[in-house]
CSV table of C-alpha atoms and ligand atoms in Angstrom, one decimal:
chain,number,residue,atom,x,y,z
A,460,UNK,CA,74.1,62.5,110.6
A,461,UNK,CA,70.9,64.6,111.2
A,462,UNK,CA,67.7,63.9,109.4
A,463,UNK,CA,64.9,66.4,109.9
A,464,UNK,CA,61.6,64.7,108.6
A,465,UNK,CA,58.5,66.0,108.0
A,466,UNK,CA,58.6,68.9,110.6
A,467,UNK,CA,55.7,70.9,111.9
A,468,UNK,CA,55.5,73.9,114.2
A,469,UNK,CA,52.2,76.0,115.6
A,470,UNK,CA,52.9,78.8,117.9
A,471,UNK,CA,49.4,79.4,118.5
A,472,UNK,CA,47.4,80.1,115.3
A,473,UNK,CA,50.8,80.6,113.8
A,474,UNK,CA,52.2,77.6,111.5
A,475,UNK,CA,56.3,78.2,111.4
A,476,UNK,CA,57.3,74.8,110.2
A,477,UNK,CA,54.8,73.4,107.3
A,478,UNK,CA,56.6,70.0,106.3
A,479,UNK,CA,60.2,70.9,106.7
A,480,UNK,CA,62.8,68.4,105.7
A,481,UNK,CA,66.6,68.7,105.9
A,482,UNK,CA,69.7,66.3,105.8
A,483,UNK,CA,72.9,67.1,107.3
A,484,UNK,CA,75.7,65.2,106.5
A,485,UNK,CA,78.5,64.0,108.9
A,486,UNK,CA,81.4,66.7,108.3
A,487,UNK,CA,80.1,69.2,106.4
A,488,UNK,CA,78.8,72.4,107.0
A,489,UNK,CA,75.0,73.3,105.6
A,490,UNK,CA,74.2,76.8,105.9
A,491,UNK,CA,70.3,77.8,106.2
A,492,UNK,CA,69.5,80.8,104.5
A,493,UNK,CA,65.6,82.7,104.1
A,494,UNK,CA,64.3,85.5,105.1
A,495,UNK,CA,63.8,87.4,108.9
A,496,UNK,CA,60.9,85.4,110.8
A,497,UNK,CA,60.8,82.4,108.4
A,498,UNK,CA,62.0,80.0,111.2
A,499,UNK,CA,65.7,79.4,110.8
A,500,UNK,CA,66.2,79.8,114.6
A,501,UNK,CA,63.4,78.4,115.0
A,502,UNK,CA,64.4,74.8,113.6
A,503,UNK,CA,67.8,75.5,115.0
A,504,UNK,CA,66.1,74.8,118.7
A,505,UNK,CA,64.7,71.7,117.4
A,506,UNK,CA,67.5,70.0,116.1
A,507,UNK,CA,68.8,70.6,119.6
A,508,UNK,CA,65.7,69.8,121.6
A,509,UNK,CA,65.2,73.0,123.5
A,510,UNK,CA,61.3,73.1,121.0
A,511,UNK,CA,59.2,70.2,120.6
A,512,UNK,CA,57.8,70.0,117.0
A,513,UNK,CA,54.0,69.3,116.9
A,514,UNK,CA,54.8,66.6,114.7
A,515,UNK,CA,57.8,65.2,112.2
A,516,UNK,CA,60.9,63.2,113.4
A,517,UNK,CA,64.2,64.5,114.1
A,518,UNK,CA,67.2,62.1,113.6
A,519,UNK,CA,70.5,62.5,115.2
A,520,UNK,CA,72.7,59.5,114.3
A,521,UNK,CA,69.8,57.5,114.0
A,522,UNK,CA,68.1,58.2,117.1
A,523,UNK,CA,64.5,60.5,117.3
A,524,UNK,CA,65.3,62.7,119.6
A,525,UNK,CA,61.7,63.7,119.7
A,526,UNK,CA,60.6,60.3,121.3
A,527,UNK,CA,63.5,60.6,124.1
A,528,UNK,CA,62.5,61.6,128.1
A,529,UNK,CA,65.2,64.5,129.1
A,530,UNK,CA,67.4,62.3,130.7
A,531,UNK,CA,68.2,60.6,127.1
A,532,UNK,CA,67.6,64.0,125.3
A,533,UNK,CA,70.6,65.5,127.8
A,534,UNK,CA,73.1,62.7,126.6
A,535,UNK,CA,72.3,63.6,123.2
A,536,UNK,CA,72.4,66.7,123.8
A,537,UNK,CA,76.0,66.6,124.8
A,538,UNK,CA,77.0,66.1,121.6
A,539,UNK,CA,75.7,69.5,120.3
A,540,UNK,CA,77.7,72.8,121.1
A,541,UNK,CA,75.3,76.3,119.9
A,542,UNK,CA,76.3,79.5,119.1
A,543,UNK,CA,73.6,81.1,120.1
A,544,UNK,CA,71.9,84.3,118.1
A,545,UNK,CA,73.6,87.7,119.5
A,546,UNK,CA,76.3,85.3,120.9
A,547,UNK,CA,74.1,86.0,124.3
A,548,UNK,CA,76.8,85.8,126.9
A,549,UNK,CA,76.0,85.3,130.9
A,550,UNK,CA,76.9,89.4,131.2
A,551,UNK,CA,77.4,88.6,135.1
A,552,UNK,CA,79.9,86.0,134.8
A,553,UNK,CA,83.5,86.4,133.5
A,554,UNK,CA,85.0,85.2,130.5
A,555,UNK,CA,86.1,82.3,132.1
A,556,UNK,CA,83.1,81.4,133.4
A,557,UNK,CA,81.0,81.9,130.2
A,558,UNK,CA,83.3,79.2,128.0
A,559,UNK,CA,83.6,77.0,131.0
A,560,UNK,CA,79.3,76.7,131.9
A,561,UNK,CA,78.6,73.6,129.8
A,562,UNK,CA,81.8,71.6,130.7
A,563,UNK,CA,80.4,72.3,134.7
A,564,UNK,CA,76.3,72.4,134.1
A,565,UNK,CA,77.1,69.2,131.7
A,566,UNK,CA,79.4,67.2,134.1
A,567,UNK,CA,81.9,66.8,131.5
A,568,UNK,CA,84.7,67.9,133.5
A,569,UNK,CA,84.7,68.3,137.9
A,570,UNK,CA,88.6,68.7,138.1
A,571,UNK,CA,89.3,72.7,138.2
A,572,UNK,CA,92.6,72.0,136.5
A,573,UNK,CA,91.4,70.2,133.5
A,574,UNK,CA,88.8,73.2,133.4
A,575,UNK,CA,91.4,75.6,133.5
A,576,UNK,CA,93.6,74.1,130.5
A,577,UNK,CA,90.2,73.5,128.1
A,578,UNK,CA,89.1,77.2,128.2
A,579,UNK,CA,92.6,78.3,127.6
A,580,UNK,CA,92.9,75.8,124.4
A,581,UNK,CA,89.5,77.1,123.2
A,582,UNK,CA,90.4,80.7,124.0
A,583,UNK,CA,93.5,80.1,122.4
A,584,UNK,CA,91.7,78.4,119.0
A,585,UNK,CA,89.2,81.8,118.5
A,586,UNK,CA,92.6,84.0,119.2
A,587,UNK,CA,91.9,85.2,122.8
A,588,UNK,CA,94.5,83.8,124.2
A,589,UNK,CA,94.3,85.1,128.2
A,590,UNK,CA,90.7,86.8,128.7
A,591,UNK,CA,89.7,84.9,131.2
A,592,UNK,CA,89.0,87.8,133.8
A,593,UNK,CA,87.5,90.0,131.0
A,594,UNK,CA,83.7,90.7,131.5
A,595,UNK,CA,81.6,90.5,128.7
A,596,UNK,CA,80.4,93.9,128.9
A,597,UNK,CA,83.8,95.1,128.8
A,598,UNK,CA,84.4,93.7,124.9
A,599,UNK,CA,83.8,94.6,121.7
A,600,UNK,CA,80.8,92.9,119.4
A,601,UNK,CA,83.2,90.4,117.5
A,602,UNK,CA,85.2,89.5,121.0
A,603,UNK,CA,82.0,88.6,122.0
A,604,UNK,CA,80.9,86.5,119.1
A,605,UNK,CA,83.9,84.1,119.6
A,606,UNK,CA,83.4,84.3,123.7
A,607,UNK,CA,80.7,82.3,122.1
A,608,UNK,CA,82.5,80.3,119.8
A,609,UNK,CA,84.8,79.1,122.5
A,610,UNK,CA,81.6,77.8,124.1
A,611,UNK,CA,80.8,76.5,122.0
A,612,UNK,CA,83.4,74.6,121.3
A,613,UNK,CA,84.2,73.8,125.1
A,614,UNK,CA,82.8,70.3,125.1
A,615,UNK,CA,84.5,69.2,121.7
A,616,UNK,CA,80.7,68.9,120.0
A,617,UNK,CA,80.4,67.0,117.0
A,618,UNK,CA,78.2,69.2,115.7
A,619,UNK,CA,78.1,72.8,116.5
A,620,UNK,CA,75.0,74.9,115.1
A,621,UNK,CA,75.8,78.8,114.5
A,622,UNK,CA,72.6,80.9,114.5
A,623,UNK,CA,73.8,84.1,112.7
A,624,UNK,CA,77.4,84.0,113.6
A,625,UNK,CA,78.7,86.9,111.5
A,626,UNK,CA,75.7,89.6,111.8
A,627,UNK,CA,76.4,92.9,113.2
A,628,UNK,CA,80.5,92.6,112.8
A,629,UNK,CA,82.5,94.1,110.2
A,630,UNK,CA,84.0,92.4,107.6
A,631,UNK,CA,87.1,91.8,108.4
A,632,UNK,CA,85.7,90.0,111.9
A,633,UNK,CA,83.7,88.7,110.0
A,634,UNK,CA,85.9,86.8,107.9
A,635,UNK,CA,87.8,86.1,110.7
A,636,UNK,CA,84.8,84.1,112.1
A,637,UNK,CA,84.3,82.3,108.5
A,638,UNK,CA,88.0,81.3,109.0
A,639,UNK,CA,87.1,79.8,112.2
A,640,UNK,CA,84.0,77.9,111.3
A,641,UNK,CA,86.1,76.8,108.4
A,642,UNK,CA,89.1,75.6,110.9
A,643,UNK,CA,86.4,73.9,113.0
A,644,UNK,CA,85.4,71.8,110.5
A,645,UNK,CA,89.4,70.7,108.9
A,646,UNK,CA,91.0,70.9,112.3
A,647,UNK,CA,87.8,68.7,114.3
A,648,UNK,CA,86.1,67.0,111.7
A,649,UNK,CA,82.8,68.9,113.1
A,650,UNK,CA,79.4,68.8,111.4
A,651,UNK,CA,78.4,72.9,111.6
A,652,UNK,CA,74.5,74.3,110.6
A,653,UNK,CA,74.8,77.7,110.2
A,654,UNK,CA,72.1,80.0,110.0
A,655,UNK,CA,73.1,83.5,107.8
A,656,UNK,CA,71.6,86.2,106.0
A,657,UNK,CA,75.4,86.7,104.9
A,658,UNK,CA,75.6,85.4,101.4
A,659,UNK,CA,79.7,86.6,101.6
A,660,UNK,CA,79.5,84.2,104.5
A,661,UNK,CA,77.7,81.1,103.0
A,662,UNK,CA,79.3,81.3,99.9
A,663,UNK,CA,82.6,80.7,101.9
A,664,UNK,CA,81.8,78.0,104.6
A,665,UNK,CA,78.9,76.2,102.6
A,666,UNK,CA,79.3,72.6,101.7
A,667,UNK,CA,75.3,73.0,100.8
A,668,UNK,CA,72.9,75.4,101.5
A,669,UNK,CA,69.1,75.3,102.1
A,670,UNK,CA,66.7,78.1,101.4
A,671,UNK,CA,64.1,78.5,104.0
A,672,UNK,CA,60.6,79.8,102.6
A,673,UNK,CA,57.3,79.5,104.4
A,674,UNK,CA,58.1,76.8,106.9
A,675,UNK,CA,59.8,74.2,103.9
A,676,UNK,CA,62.8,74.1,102.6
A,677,UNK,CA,62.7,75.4,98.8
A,678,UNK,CA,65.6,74.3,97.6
A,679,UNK,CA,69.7,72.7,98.9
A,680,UNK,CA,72.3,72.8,96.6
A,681,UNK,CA,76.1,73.6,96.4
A,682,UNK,CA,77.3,77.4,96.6
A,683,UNK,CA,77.8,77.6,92.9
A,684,UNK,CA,74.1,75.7,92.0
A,685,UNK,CA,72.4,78.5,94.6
A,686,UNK,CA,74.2,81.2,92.4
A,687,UNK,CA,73.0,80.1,89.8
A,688,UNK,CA,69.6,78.7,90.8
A,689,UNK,CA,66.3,78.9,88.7
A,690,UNK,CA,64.2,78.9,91.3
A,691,UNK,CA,62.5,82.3,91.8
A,692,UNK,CA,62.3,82.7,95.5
A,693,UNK,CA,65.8,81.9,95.9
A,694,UNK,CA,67.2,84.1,93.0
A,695,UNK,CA,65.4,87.2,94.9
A,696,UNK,CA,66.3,86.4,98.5
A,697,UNK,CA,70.8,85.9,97.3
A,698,UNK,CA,70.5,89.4,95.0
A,699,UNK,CA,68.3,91.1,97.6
A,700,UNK,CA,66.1,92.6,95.7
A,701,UNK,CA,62.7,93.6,97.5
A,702,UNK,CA,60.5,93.3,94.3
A,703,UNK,CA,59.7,90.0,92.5
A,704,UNK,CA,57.8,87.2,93.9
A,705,UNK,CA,57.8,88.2,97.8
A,706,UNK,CA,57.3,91.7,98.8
A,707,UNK,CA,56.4,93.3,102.2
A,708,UNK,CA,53.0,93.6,101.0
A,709,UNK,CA,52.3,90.1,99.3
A,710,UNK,CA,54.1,88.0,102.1
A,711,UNK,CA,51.3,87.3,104.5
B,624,LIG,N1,59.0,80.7,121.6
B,624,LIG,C1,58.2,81.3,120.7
B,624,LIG,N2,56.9,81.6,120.9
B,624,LIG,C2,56.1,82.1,120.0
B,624,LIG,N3,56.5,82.5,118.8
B,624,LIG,C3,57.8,82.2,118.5
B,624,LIG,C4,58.7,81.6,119.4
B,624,LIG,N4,59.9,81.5,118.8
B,624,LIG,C5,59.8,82.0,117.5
B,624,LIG,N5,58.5,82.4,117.3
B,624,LIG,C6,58.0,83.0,116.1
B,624,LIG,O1,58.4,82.1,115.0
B,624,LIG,C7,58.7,82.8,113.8
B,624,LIG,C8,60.1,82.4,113.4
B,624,LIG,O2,61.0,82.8,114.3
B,624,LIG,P1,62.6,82.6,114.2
B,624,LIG,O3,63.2,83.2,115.4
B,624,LIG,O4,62.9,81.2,113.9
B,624,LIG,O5,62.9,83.4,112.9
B,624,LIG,P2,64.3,83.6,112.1
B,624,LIG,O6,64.1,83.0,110.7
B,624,LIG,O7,65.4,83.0,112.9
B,624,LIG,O8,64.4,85.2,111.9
B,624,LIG,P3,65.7,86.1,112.1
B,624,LIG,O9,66.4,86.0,110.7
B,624,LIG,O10,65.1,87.5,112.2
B,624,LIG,O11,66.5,85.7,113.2
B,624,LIG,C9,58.6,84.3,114.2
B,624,LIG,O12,57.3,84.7,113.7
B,624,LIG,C10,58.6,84.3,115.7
B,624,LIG,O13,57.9,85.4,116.2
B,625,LIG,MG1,66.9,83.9,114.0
Protein backbone atom coordinates (compact mmCIF):
# COMPACT_ATOMS: atom_id res chain seq x y z
CA UNK A 1 0.00 0.00 0.00
CA UNK A 2 1.12 3.63 -0.70
CA UNK A 3 0.41 6.52 1.64
CA UNK A 4 1.28 9.97 0.49
CA UNK A 5 1.22 12.33 3.69
CA UNK A 6 1.25 15.68 3.91
CA UNK A 7 3.26 16.52 0.72
CA UNK A 8 5.01 19.66 -0.22
CA UNK A 9 6.75 20.78 -3.37
CA UNK A 10 8.64 24.40 -4.25
CA UNK A 11 10.23 24.65 -7.51
CA UNK A 12 11.76 27.89 -6.76
CA UNK A 13 9.08 30.47 -5.75
CA UNK A 14 6.61 28.05 -7.26
CA UNK A 15 4.52 25.85 -4.51
CA UNK A 16 3.22 22.60 -6.69
CA UNK A 17 2.36 20.34 -3.87
CA UNK A 18 0.47 22.45 -0.84
CA UNK A 19 -0.50 19.48 1.60
CA UNK A 20 -1.20 16.65 -0.70
CA UNK A 21 -2.47 13.49 0.73
CA UNK A 22 -3.41 10.25 -1.21
CA UNK A 23 -3.91 6.47 -0.32
CA UNK A 24 -3.52 3.73 -2.71
CA UNK A 25 -4.72 0.58 -1.97
CA UNK A 26 -3.09 -2.73 -2.69
CA UNK A 27 -4.85 -4.02 -6.08
CA UNK A 28 -6.67 -1.40 -7.29
CA UNK A 29 -6.22 1.10 -9.72
CA UNK A 30 -6.62 5.09 -8.57
CA UNK A 31 -6.65 7.29 -11.39
CA UNK A 32 -5.50 11.11 -10.74
CA UNK A 33 -7.31 13.48 -12.66
CA UNK A 34 -6.93 17.84 -12.58
CA UNK A 35 -5.98 20.06 -14.77
CA UNK A 36 -2.56 20.66 -17.21
CA UNK A 37 0.34 21.92 -14.74
CA UNK A 38 -1.48 21.09 -11.47
CA UNK A 39 1.23 18.49 -10.52
CA UNK A 40 -0.08 15.11 -11.45
CA UNK A 41 3.30 14.13 -12.96
CA UNK A 42 4.74 15.88 -10.73
CA UNK A 43 3.64 13.55 -7.59
CA UNK A 44 3.91 10.71 -9.99
CA UNK A 45 8.02 11.21 -9.64
CA UNK A 46 7.61 11.28 -5.96
CA UNK A 47 5.89 8.26 -5.33
CA UNK A 48 8.73 6.77 -7.27
CA UNK A 49 11.67 8.70 -5.81
CA UNK A 50 13.05 10.26 -8.87
CA UNK A 51 11.81 14.21 -6.80
CA UNK A 52 12.40 14.75 -3.31
CA UNK A 53 9.40 16.50 -1.62
CA UNK A 54 10.41 19.55 0.62
CA UNK A 55 8.52 18.01 3.26
CA UNK A 56 5.53 15.16 3.85
CA UNK A 57 6.11 11.33 4.04
CA UNK A 58 5.70 8.93 1.41
CA UNK A 59 4.80 5.32 2.39
CA UNK A 60 5.39 2.37 0.29
CA UNK A 61 4.32 -0.76 2.19
CA UNK A 62 5.14 0.85 5.28
CA UNK A 63 8.49 2.16 4.56
CA UNK A 64 9.27 6.31 3.93
CA UNK A 65 10.88 6.23 1.13
CA UNK A 66 11.83 9.81 1.63
CA UNK A 67 14.19 8.95 4.65
CA UNK A 68 16.01 6.01 2.54
CA UNK A 69 19.94 6.59 0.99
CA UNK A 70 19.69 5.37 -2.87
CA UNK A 71 20.96 2.19 -2.25
CA UNK A 72 17.59 1.34 -0.17
CA UNK A 73 15.52 3.78 -2.49
CA UNK A 74 16.81 1.39 -5.63
CA UNK A 75 15.43 -1.81 -3.89
CA UNK A 76 12.23 -0.16 -3.48
CA UNK A 77 12.35 1.05 -6.37
CA UNK A 78 12.37 -2.29 -8.04
CA UNK A 79 9.05 -2.85 -7.14
CA UNK A 80 7.68 0.13 -9.23
CA UNK A 81 7.38 -0.23 -13.18
CA UNK A 82 6.44 3.63 -15.00
CA UNK A 83 4.89 4.37 -18.04
CA UNK A 84 6.31 7.27 -18.57
CA UNK A 85 4.43 10.57 -20.15
CA UNK A 86 4.81 10.41 -24.13
CA UNK A 87 5.71 6.75 -23.55
CA UNK A 88 9.41 8.33 -24.14
CA UNK A 89 11.23 5.37 -25.70
CA UNK A 90 15.29 5.19 -26.01
CA UNK A 91 14.73 6.22 -29.95
CA UNK A 92 18.44 4.70 -30.52
CA UNK A 93 17.86 1.39 -29.22
CA UNK A 94 15.52 -1.32 -30.64
CA UNK A 95 12.46 -2.61 -29.38
CA UNK A 96 14.11 -5.16 -27.74
CA UNK A 97 16.30 -3.24 -26.06
CA UNK A 98 13.77 -0.56 -24.79
CA UNK A 99 11.52 -3.43 -22.88
CA UNK A 100 14.63 -5.21 -21.81
CA UNK A 101 16.69 -1.85 -20.04
CA UNK A 102 15.30 -2.25 -16.53
CA UNK A 103 15.57 -6.04 -16.28
CA UNK A 104 19.69 -5.31 -17.32
CA UNK A 105 20.18 -1.55 -15.56
CA UNK A 106 18.18 -3.26 -12.47
CA UNK A 107 20.18 -6.64 -12.27
CA UNK A 108 17.09 -8.48 -12.33
CA UNK A 109 18.05 -10.85 -14.93
CA UNK A 110 22.12 -11.39 -16.41
CA UNK A 111 21.19 -14.60 -18.41
CA UNK A 112 20.47 -13.48 -22.16
CA UNK A 113 18.10 -16.34 -22.54
CA UNK A 114 15.87 -15.55 -19.69
CA UNK A 115 16.05 -11.92 -21.16
CA UNK A 116 14.99 -13.16 -24.41
CA UNK A 117 11.85 -15.19 -23.21
CA UNK A 118 10.58 -12.10 -20.74
CA UNK A 119 10.35 -9.46 -23.51
CA UNK A 120 8.66 -11.89 -25.74
CA UNK A 121 5.97 -12.74 -22.90
CA UNK A 122 5.55 -8.99 -22.32
CA UNK A 123 5.47 -8.25 -26.06
CA UNK A 124 3.23 -10.93 -26.37
CA UNK A 125 0.78 -9.57 -23.25
CA UNK A 126 0.51 -5.69 -25.08
CA UNK A 127 -0.15 -7.76 -28.52
CA UNK A 128 3.26 -7.28 -30.24
CA UNK A 129 4.06 -10.43 -30.52
CA UNK A 130 7.76 -10.39 -32.54
CA UNK A 131 8.99 -6.53 -32.68
CA UNK A 132 11.88 -6.96 -31.26
CA UNK A 133 14.12 -5.48 -34.21
CA UNK A 134 11.57 -2.75 -34.79
CA UNK A 135 12.98 0.83 -34.01
CA UNK A 136 10.89 3.08 -32.29
CA UNK A 137 10.93 5.63 -34.85
CA UNK A 138 9.67 3.20 -37.16
CA UNK A 139 6.04 2.81 -35.20
CA UNK A 140 3.09 4.24 -34.91
CA UNK A 141 1.93 6.57 -31.67
CA UNK A 142 -0.19 3.61 -29.96
CA UNK A 143 2.75 0.84 -30.90
CA UNK A 144 4.76 3.07 -29.06
CA UNK A 145 2.56 3.57 -25.96
CA UNK A 146 2.63 -0.20 -25.24
CA UNK A 147 6.57 -0.41 -26.22
CA UNK A 148 6.15 1.28 -22.96
CA UNK A 149 3.73 -0.81 -21.39
CA UNK A 150 5.88 -3.77 -21.96
CA UNK A 151 8.49 -1.89 -19.93
CA UNK A 152 6.87 -1.37 -17.94
CA UNK A 153 5.81 -4.46 -17.19
CA UNK A 154 9.28 -6.15 -17.77
CA UNK A 155 10.21 -6.60 -14.09
CA UNK A 156 6.72 -7.93 -12.95
CA UNK A 157 6.09 -4.47 -10.74
CA UNK A 158 3.67 -4.49 -8.16
CA UNK A 159 2.69 -1.35 -8.86
CA UNK A 160 2.93 0.21 -12.20
CA UNK A 161 2.18 4.15 -12.37
CA UNK A 162 0.81 5.26 -15.97
CA UNK A 163 1.34 9.10 -16.51
CA UNK A 164 -1.22 9.80 -19.40
CA UNK A 165 -1.34 6.48 -20.97
CA UNK A 166 -4.06 7.02 -23.49
CA UNK A 167 -3.37 10.79 -24.69
CA UNK A 168 -2.75 11.44 -28.24
CA UNK A 169 -4.25 7.86 -29.59
CA UNK A 170 -7.42 7.27 -31.05
CA UNK A 171 -10.09 5.57 -29.47
CA UNK A 172 -10.10 2.52 -30.46
CA UNK A 173 -6.09 2.24 -29.19
CA UNK A 174 -7.11 3.79 -26.73
CA UNK A 175 -9.47 1.34 -25.45
CA UNK A 176 -7.20 -1.15 -26.31
CA UNK A 177 -4.75 0.32 -23.70
CA UNK A 178 -7.81 0.57 -20.97
CA UNK A 179 -8.15 -3.22 -21.78
CA UNK A 180 -4.64 -3.71 -20.89
CA UNK A 181 -4.40 -1.66 -17.68
CA UNK A 182 -7.53 -3.48 -16.83
CA UNK A 183 -5.80 -7.05 -17.69
CA UNK A 184 -2.85 -5.93 -15.59
CA UNK A 185 -4.62 -5.53 -12.78
CA UNK A 186 -7.05 -9.25 -13.05
CA UNK A 187 -4.28 -11.09 -14.69
CA UNK A 188 -1.20 -9.75 -11.99
CA UNK A 189 -2.93 -8.56 -9.17
CA UNK A 190 -1.01 -5.04 -9.79
CA UNK A 191 -1.66 -1.86 -7.94
CA UNK A 192 -1.82 0.88 -11.15
CA UNK A 193 -1.87 5.07 -10.50
CA UNK A 194 -2.89 6.51 -13.53
CA UNK A 195 -2.63 9.86 -14.37
CA UNK A 196 -5.58 10.99 -17.27
CA UNK A 197 -7.26 13.89 -18.53
CA UNK A 198 -9.46 11.01 -20.26
CA UNK A 199 -12.57 10.80 -18.32
CA UNK A 200 -13.69 7.76 -21.13
CA UNK A 201 -10.55 6.36 -19.67
CA UNK A 202 -11.00 6.77 -15.83
CA UNK A 203 -14.46 6.05 -15.85
CA UNK A 204 -13.36 2.55 -17.21
CA UNK A 205 -10.20 1.45 -15.15
CA UNK A 206 -11.03 3.52 -11.89
CA UNK A 207 -11.45 1.69 -8.70
CA UNK A 208 -11.20 5.59 -7.20
CA UNK A 209 -10.23 8.59 -8.52
CA UNK A 210 -8.62 11.75 -7.00
CA UNK A 211 -9.06 15.29 -8.31
CA UNK A 212 -5.96 17.29 -8.31
CA UNK A 213 -6.51 21.11 -7.68
CA UNK A 214 -3.88 23.62 -6.49
CA UNK A 215 -1.26 21.21 -5.06
CA UNK A 216 -4.20 19.04 -2.78
CA UNK A 217 -6.32 16.61 -3.55
CA UNK A 218 -10.06 17.97 -3.65
CA UNK A 219 -11.85 15.15 -3.61
CA UNK A 220 -11.43 10.63 -4.12
CA UNK A 221 -14.37 8.80 -4.75
CA UNK A 222 -15.76 5.93 -6.90
CA UNK A 223 -16.42 6.58 -10.78
CA UNK A 224 -20.10 6.87 -10.20
CA UNK A 225 -19.68 9.41 -6.84
CA UNK A 226 -17.17 11.64 -9.23
CA UNK A 227 -20.16 11.72 -11.77
CA UNK A 228 -22.14 12.80 -9.64
CA UNK A 229 -20.06 14.91 -7.32
CA UNK A 230 -21.17 18.24 -5.57
CA UNK A 231 -18.14 19.61 -5.37
CA UNK A 232 -17.69 22.52 -7.80
CA UNK A 233 -14.17 22.31 -9.06
CA UNK A 234 -14.65 18.79 -9.89
CA UNK A 235 -18.05 19.11 -11.64
CA UNK A 236 -16.27 21.74 -14.09
CA UNK A 237 -12.98 19.92 -14.74
CA UNK A 238 -15.22 16.03 -15.79
CA UNK A 239 -17.89 18.19 -18.12
CA UNK A 240 -15.10 20.53 -19.41
CA UNK A 241 -16.46 23.42 -19.30
CA UNK A 242 -13.99 26.55 -19.32
CA UNK A 243 -16.40 28.84 -17.34
CA UNK A 244 -17.38 28.41 -13.66
CA UNK A 245 -15.16 28.55 -10.75
CA UNK A 246 -11.58 28.30 -12.65
CA UNK A 247 -10.99 30.12 -15.71
CA UNK A 248 -7.78 31.02 -17.67
CA UNK A 249 -8.05 34.36 -16.18
CA UNK A 250 -8.99 33.62 -12.41
CA UNK A 251 -6.44 30.67 -12.07
CA UNK A 252 -3.34 32.32 -10.93
N1 LIG B 1 11.82 19.55 -12.65
C1 LIG B 1 11.07 20.66 -12.62
N2 LIG B 1 11.64 21.87 -12.37
C2 LIG B 1 10.88 22.99 -12.30
N3 LIG B 1 9.54 23.01 -12.44
C3 LIG B 1 8.93 21.84 -12.67
C4 LIG B 1 9.66 20.60 -12.78
N4 LIG B 1 8.79 19.61 -13.00
C5 LIG B 1 7.56 20.18 -13.04
N5 LIG B 1 7.64 21.52 -12.85
C6 LIG B 1 6.50 22.45 -12.78
O1 LIG B 1 5.56 21.92 -11.88
C7 LIG B 1 4.23 22.15 -12.33
C8 LIG B 1 3.48 20.84 -12.42
O2 LIG B 1 4.03 20.05 -13.47
P1 LIG B 1 3.49 18.62 -13.86
O3 LIG B 1 4.35 18.14 -14.97
O4 LIG B 1 3.36 17.77 -12.66
O5 LIG B 1 2.04 18.97 -14.40
P2 LIG B 1 0.91 17.96 -14.87
O6 LIG B 1 -0.23 18.07 -13.93
O7 LIG B 1 1.50 16.61 -15.07
O8 LIG B 1 0.49 18.61 -16.28
P3 LIG B 1 0.10 17.90 -17.69
O9 LIG B 1 -1.32 17.46 -17.51
O10 LIG B 1 0.20 19.02 -18.67
O11 LIG B 1 1.06 16.81 -17.93
C9 LIG B 1 4.36 22.89 -13.68
O12 LIG B 1 4.23 24.26 -13.42
C10 LIG B 1 5.77 22.56 -14.11
O13 LIG B 1 6.31 23.58 -14.90
MG1 LIG C 1 1.97 15.49 -16.72
Amino acid sequence: MIKLIDLYKKFGSHPVLQGLNLEIEDGKTIVIIGRSGCGKSVTLKHIVGLLKCDSGSIEVDGVDITKLVPLELQEIQKRFGFLFQGAALFDSMSVYENVSFGLRTQNIMTHENDIKERVAECLRLVGLEGIENTMPADLSGGMRKRVGLARAIAAKPQYILYDEPTTGIDPIMSDAVNELILDMKQKLQITSIVVTHDMVSAYKIADRIAMMYEGKIVQTGTPVEIKNTDNPIVKQFITGSAKGPITLENRG
